[in-house]
Structures are given as structure tokens and as C-alpha cells.
mmCIF file of C-alpha atoms in Angstrom:
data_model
loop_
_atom_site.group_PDB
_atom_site.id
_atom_site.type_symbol
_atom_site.label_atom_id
_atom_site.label_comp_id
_atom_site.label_asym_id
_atom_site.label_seq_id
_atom_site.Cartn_x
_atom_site.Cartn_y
_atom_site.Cartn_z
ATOM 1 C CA UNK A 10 115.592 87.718 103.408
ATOM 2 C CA UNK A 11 112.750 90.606 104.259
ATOM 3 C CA UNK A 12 112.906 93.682 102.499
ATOM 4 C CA UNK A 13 112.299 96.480 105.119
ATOM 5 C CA UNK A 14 109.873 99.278 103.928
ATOM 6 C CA UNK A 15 108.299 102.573 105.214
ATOM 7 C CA UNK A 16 104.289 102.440 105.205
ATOM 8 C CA UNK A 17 104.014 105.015 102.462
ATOM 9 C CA UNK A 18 106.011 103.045 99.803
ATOM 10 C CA UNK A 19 103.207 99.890 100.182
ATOM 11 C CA UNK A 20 101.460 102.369 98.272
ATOM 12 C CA UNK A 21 104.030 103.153 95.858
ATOM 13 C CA UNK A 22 104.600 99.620 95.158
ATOM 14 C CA UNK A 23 101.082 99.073 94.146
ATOM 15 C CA UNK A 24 101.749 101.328 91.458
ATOM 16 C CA UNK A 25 105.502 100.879 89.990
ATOM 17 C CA UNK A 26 106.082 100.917 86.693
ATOM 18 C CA UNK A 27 109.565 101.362 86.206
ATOM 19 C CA UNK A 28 109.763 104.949 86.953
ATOM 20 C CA UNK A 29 111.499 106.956 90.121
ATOM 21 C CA UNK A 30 114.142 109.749 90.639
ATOM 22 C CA UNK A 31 117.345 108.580 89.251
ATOM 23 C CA UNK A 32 118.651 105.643 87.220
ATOM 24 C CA UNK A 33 120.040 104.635 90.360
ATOM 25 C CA UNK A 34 117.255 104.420 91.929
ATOM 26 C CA UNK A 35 115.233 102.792 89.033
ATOM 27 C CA UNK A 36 117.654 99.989 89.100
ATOM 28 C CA UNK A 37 117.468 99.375 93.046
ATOM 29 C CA UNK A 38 113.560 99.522 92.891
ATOM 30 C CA UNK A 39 113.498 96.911 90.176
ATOM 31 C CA UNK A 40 115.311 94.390 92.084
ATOM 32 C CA UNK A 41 113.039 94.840 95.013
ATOM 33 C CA UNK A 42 109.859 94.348 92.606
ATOM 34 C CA UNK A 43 110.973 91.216 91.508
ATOM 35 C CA UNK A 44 111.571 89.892 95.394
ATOM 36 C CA UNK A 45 107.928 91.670 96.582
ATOM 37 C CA UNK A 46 106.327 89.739 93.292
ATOM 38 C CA UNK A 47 108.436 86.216 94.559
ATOM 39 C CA UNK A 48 106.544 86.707 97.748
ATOM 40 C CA UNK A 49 109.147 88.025 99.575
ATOM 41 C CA UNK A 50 108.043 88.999 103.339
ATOM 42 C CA UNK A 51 108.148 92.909 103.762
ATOM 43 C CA UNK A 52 108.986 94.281 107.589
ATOM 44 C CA UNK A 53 107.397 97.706 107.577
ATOM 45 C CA UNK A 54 110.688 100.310 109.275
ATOM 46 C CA UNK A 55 110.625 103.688 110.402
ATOM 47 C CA UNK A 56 112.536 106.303 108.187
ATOM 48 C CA UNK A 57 114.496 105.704 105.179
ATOM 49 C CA UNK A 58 113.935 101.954 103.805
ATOM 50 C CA UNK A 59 115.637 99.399 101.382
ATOM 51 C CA UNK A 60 113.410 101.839 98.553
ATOM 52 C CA UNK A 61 115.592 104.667 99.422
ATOM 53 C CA UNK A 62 118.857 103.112 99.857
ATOM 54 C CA UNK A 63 120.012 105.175 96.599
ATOM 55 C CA UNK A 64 119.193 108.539 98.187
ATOM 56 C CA UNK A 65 120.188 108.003 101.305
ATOM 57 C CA UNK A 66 123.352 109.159 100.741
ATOM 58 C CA UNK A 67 122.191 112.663 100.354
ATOM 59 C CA UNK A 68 121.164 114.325 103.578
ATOM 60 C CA UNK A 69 118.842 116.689 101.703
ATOM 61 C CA UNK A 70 116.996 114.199 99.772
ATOM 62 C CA UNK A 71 113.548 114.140 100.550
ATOM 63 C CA UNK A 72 113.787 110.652 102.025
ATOM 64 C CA UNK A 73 114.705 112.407 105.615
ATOM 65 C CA UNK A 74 111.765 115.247 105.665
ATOM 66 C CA UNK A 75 108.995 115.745 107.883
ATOM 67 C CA UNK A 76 106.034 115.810 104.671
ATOM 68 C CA UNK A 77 107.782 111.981 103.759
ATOM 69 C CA UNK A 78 107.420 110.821 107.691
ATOM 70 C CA UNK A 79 103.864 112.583 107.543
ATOM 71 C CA UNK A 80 102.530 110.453 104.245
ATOM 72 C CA UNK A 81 104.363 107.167 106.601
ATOM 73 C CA UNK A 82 101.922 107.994 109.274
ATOM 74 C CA UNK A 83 98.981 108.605 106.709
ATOM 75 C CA UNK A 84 100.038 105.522 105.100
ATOM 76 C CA UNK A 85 99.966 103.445 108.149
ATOM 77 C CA UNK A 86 96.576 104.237 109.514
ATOM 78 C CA UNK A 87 94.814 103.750 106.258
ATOM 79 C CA UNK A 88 96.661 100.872 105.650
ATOM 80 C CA UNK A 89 95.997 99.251 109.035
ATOM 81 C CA UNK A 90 92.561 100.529 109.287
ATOM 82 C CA UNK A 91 91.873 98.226 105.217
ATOM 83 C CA UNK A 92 93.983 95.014 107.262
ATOM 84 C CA UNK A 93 91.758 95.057 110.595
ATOM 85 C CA UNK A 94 95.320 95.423 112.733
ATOM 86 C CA UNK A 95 98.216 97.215 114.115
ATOM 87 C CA UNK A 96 100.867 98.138 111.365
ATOM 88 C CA UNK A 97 103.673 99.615 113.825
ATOM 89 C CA UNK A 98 107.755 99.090 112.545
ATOM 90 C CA UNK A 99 108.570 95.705 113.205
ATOM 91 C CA UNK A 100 105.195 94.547 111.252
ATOM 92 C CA UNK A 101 105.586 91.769 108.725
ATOM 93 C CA UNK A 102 103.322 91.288 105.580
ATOM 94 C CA UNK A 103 103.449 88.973 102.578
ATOM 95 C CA UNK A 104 102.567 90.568 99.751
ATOM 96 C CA UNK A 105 100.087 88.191 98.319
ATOM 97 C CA UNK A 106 98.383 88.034 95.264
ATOM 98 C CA UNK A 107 95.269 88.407 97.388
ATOM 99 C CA UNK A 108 96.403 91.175 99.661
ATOM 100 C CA UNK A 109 97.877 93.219 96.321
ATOM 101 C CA UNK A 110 94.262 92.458 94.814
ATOM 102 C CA UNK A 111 92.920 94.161 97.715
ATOM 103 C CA UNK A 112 95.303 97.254 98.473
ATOM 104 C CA UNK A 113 94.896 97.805 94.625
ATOM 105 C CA UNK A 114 90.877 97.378 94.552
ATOM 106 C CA UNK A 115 90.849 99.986 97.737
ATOM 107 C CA UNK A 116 93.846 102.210 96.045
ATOM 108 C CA UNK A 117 91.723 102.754 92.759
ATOM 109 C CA UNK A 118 88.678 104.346 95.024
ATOM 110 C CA UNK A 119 90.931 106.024 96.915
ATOM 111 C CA UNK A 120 89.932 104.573 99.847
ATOM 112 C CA UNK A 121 93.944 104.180 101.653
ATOM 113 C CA UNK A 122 95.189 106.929 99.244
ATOM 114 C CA UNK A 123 95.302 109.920 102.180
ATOM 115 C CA UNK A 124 98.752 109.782 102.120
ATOM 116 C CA UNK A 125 99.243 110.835 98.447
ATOM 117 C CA UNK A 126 97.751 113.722 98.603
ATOM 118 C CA UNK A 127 100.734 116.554 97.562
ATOM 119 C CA UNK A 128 102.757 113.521 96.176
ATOM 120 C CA UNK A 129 104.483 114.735 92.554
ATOM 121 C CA UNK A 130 104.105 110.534 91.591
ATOM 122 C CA UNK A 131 100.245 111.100 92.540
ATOM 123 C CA UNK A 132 99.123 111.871 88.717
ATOM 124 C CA UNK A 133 101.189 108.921 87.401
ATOM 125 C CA UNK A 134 99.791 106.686 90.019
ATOM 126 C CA UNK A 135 95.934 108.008 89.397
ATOM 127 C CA UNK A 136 96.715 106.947 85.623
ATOM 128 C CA UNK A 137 97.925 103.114 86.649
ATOM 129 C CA UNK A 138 95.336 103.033 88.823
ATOM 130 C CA UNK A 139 92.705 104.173 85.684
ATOM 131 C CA UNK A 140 94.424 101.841 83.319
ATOM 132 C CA UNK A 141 94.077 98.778 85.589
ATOM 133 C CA UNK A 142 97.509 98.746 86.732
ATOM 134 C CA UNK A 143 99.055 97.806 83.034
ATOM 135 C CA UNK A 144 102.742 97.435 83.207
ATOM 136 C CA UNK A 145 103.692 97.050 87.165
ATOM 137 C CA UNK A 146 106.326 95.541 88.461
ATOM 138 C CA UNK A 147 105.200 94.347 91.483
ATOM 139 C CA UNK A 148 103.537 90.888 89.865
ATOM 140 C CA UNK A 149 99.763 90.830 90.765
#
């Protein structure tokens, strides 16, 4: 199987700890931490993404604004810009030890962080980041 992300939440995943916006949504993002860290192959989607799949439900959530698409496009760039390619929907990635080593090394400068800028997760991120990413779920 592939689990289909938005750009912004290759970010997010570098930085998971078991935290997010609902039980619900806790429980949804720990199954798809334990695929990423099994290696499984991530197709990068416009819009709302496997990640979101609890909030979906609720046209208001923030899952379907303009800021979230923003922080996609953000997210992209930097992203591609780090991986020497294109990054467009339909892109595949294996999330590698080696490539995690690398979006986390170039997370902690703040090198592909644009996107999190305005984020309410930013401080807890900044402090995973500082702490040498103790306690994620995504498996390094």
C-alpha cells in the first residue's frame, strides 16, 4: 500500500510524537507512523491526505483552508529544492532512514522549515527538533 500525503505533513512527520487535535486523530496518525517507519512508500496528494482522514469530515476544519494549501506549497519547494527534483502530487518517496536523517539534519537549522512559520505545532516541533528528536514515531 502507499500512504498518500500533502507536502506540509513530511514535515510534521519528522517531528511526531504522539500528539495532534483529537484522540481520533492521534490514533489514525499512529498507525501511519508505524507504516512510514516500515518503509512504507509515501505518494505526495493535493488537499486533504490519509493524515487528515479524521477531520475530513468537518468542512470547517482547517484541513480545507487556503493558510494549510499555502504551508503545502511552502512545503513543496523547500522540500524539492533539499531532494535536487520535482515534488508535484503523484511524487513517490521512501522514507528512508537516510532521507529522514537528512530532512531532520536540514529541519533542525531550519533550512526546509518556511512552511511552519504561523503553525500552532511550530513550538512543539522547535523543542523535538532541540532535544534531538527524543520520542518520535516515525522510526529514524
Amino acid at each position: 500500500m502507499t500512504i498518500r500525503l500533502r507536502p506540509h505533513h513530511l514535515l510534521c512527520m519528522l517531528t511526531y510524537v504522539g500528539k495532534g487535535y483529537s484522540p481520533t486523530f492521534v490514533e489514525n496518525y499512529e498507525r501511519i507512523a508505524a507504516r512510514l517507519s516500515a518503509g512504507e512508500e509515501i505518494e505526495l496528494i493535493e488537499g486533504p491526505d490519509d493524515i487528515c482522514a479524521p477531520l475530513n469530515a468537518d468542512p470547517e476544519a482547517h484541513c480545507h483552508g487556503a493558510s494549510v494549501t499555502a504551508r503545502d506549497a511552502q512545503a513543496q519547494a523547500s522540500v524539492a529544492r533539499l531532494l535536487g527534483g520535482p515534488l508535484g502530487p503523484g511524487a513517490r518517496i521512501t522514507p528512508s532512514a537516510t532521507l529522514l536523517a537528512h530532512l531532520r539534519n536540514t529541519f533542525a537549522t531550519g533550512e526546509i522549515r518556511s512552511a511552519c512559520s504561523g503553525c500552532e505545532w511550530s513550538g512543539l516541533c522547535d523543542t523535538v527538533a532541540e532535544e534531538g528528536y527524543l520520542g518520535v514515531r516515525v522510526a529514524p
